[in-house]
PDB file of C-alpha atoms in Angstrom:
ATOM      1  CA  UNK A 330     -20.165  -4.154  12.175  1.00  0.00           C
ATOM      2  CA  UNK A 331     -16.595  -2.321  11.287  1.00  0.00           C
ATOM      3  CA  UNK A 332     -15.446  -0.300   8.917  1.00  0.00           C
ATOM      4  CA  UNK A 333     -12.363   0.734   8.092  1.00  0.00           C
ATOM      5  CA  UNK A 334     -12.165   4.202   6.261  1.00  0.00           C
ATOM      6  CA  UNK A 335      -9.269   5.269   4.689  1.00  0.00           C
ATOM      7  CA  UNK A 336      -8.304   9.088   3.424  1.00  0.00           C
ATOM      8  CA  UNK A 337      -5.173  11.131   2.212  1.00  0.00           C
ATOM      9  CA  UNK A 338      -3.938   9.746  -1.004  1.00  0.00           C
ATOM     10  CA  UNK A 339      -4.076  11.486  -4.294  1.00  0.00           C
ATOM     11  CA  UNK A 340      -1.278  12.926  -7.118  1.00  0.00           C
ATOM     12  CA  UNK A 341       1.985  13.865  -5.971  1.00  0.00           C
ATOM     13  CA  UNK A 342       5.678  14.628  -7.169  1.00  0.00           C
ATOM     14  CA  UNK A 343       8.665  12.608  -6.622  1.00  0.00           C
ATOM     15  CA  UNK A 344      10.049  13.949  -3.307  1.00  0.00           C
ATOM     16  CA  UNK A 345       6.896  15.204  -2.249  1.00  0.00           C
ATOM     17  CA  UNK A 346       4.955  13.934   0.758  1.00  0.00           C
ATOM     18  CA  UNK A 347       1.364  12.283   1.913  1.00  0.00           C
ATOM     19  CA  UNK A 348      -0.427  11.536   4.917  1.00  0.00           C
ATOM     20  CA  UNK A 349      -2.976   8.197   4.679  1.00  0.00           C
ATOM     21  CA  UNK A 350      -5.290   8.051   7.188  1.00  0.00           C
ATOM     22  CA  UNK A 351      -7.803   5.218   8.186  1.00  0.00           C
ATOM     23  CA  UNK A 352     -10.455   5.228  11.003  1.00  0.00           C
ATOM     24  CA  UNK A 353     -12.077   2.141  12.566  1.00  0.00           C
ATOM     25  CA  UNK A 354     -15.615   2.789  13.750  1.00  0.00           C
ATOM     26  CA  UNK A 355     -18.336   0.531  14.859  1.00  0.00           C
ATOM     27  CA  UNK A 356     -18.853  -1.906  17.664  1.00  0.00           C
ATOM     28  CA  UNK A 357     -15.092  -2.476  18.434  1.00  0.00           C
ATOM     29  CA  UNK A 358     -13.839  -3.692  21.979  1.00  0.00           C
ATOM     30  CA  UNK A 359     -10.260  -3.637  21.254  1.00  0.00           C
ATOM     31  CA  UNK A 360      -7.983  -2.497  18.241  1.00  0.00           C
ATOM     32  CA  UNK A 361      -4.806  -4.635  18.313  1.00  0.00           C
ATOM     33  CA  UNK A 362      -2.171  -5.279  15.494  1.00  0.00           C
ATOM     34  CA  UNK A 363      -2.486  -1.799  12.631  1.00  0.00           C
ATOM     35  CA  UNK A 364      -1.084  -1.945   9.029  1.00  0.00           C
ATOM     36  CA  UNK A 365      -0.737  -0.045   5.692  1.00  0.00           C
ATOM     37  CA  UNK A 366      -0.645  -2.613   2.565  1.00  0.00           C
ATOM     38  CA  UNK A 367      -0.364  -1.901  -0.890  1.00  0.00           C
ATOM     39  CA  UNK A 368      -0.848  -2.969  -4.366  1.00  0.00           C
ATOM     40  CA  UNK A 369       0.611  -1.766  -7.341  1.00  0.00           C
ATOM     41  CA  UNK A 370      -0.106  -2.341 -10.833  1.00  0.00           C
ATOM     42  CA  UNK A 371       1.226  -6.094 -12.050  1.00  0.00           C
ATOM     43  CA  UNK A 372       2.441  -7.085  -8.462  1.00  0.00           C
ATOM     44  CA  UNK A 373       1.810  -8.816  -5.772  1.00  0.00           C
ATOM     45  CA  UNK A 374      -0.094  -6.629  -2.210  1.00  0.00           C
ATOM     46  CA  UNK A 375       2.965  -5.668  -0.006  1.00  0.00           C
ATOM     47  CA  UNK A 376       3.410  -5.585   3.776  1.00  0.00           C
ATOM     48  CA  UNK A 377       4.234  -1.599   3.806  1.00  0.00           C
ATOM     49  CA  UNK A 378       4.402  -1.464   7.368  1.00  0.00           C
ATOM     50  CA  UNK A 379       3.255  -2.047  11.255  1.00  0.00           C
ATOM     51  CA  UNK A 380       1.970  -1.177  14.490  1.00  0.00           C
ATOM     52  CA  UNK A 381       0.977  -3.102  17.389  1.00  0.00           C
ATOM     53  CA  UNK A 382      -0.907  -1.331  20.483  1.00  0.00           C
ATOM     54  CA  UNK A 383       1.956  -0.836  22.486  1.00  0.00           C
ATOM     55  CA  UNK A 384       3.347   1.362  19.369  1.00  0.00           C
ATOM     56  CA  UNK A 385       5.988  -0.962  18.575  1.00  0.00           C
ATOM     57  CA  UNK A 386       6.554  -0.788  14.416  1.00  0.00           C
ATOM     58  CA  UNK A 387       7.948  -2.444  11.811  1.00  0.00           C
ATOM     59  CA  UNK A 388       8.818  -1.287   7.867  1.00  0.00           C
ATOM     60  CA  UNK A 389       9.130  -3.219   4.342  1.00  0.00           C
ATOM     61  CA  UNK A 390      12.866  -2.331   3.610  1.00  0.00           C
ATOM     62  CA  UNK A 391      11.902  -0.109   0.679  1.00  0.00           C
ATOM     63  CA  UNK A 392      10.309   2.248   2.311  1.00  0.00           C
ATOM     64  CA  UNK A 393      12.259   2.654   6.099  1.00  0.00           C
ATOM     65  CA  UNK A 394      13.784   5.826   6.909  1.00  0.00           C
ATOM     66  CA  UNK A 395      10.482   7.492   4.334  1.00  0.00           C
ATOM     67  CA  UNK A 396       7.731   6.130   5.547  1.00  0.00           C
ATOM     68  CA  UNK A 397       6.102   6.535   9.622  1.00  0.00           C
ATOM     69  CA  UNK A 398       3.521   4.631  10.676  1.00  0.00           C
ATOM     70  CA  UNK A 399       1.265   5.716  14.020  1.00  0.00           C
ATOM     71  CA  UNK A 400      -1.526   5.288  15.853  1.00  0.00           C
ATOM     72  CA  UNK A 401      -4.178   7.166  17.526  1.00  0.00           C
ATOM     73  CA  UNK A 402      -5.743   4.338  20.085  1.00  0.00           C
ATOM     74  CA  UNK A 403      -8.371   6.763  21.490  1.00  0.00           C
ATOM     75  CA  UNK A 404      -9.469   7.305  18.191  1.00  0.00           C
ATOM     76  CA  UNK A 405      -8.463   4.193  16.481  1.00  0.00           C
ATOM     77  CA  UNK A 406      -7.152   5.616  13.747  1.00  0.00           C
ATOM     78  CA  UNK A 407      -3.772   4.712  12.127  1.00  0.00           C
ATOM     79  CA  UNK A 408      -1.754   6.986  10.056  1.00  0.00           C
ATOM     80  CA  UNK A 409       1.225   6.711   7.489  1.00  0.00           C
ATOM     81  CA  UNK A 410       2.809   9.750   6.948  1.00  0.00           C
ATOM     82  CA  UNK A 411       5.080   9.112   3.278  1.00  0.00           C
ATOM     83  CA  UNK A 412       7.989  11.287   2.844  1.00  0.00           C
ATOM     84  CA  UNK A 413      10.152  11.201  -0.264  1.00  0.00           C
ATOM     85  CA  UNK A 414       7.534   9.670  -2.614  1.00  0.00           C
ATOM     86  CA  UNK A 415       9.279   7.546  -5.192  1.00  0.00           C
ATOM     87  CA  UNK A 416       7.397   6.392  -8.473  1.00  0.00           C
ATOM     88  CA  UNK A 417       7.699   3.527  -7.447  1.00  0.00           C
ATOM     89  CA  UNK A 418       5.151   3.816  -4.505  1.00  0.00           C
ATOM     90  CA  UNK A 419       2.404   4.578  -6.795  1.00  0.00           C
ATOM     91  CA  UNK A 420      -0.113   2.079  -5.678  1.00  0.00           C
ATOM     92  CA  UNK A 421      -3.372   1.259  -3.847  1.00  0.00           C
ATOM     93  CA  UNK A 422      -2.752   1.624  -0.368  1.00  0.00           C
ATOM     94  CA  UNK A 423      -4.618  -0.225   1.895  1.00  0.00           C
ATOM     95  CA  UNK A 424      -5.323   0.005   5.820  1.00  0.00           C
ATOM     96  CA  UNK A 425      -5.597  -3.664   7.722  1.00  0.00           C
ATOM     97  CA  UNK A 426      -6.464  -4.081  11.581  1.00  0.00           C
ATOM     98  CA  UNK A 427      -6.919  -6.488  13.974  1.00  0.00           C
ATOM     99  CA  UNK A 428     -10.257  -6.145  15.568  1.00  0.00           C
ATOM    100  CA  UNK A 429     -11.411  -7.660  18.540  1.00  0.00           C
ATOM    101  CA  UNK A 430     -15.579  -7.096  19.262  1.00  0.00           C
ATOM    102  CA  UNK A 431     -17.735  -8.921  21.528  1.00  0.00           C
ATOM    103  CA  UNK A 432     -19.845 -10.656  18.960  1.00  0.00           C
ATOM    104  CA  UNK A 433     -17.560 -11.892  16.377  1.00  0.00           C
ATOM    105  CA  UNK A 434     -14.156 -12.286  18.259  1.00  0.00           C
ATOM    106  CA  UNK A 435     -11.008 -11.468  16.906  1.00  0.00           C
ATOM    107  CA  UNK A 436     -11.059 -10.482  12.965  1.00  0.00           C
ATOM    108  CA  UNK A 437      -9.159  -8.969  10.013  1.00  0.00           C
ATOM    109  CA  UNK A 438     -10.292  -5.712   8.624  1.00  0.00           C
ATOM    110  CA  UNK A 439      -9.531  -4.099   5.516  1.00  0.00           C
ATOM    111  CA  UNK A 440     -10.247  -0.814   4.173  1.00  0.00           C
ATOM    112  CA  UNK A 441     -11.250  -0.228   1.169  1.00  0.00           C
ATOM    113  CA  UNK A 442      -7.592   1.412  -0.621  1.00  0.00           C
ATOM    114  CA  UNK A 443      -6.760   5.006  -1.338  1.00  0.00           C
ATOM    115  CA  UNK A 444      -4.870   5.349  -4.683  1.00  0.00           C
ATOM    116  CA  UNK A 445      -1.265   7.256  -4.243  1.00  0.00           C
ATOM    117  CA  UNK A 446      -0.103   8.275  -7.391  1.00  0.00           C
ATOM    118  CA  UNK A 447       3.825   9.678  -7.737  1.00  0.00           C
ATOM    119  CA  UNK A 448       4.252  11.309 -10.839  1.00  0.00           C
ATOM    120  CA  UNK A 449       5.969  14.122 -12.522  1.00  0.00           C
TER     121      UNK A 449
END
């Protein structure tokens, strides 16, 4: 079984900064594809941003140049560090992967969401 486990969010000013983390454990033979979601109040979950193994990444317009997404693949953990915080990022964040294991195959994985709160 996986589990993704996410940590990091909490309260924070506009212009301040957090670091999400999420950590795959379990019976995993290969992490591939890595990405942050999120879901804030009223909309629609967002693509926030990417990573595939190689490290290549990719970032929802509103948040490039803020936002970095990385990855640990020793660890399989993936990280987005959020600089700049907006209001408007106040959401649920949540941590996806693609998970291969030998049982099950190739899956989707969700965490389940860290609240990030930007606030004065």
């Amino acid at each position: 079984q996986v589990q993704l486990v996410e940590s990091g969010g909490g309260l924070v000013q506009p212009g301040g900064s957090l670091r999400l983390s999420c950590a795959a454990s379990g019976r995993i033979f290969r992490v591939n594809d890595m990405a942050w979601y999120r879901r804030a109040p009223g909309k629609q979950r967002e693509l926030v941003a990417t990573i595939t193994t190689g490290g290549s990444t990719d970032y929802a317009d509103s948040v490039k140049g803020r936002f970095t997404i990385s990855r640990d693949n020793v660890e399989n953990i993936v990280s987005l560090q959020m600089n700049s915080l907006k209001p408007e990022d106040t959401a649920v964040y949540y941590c996806h992967g693609s998970i291969y294991t030998l049982s099950s195959g190739s899956r989707d994985y969700w965490g389940q969401g860290t609240q990030v709160t930007v606030s004065s």
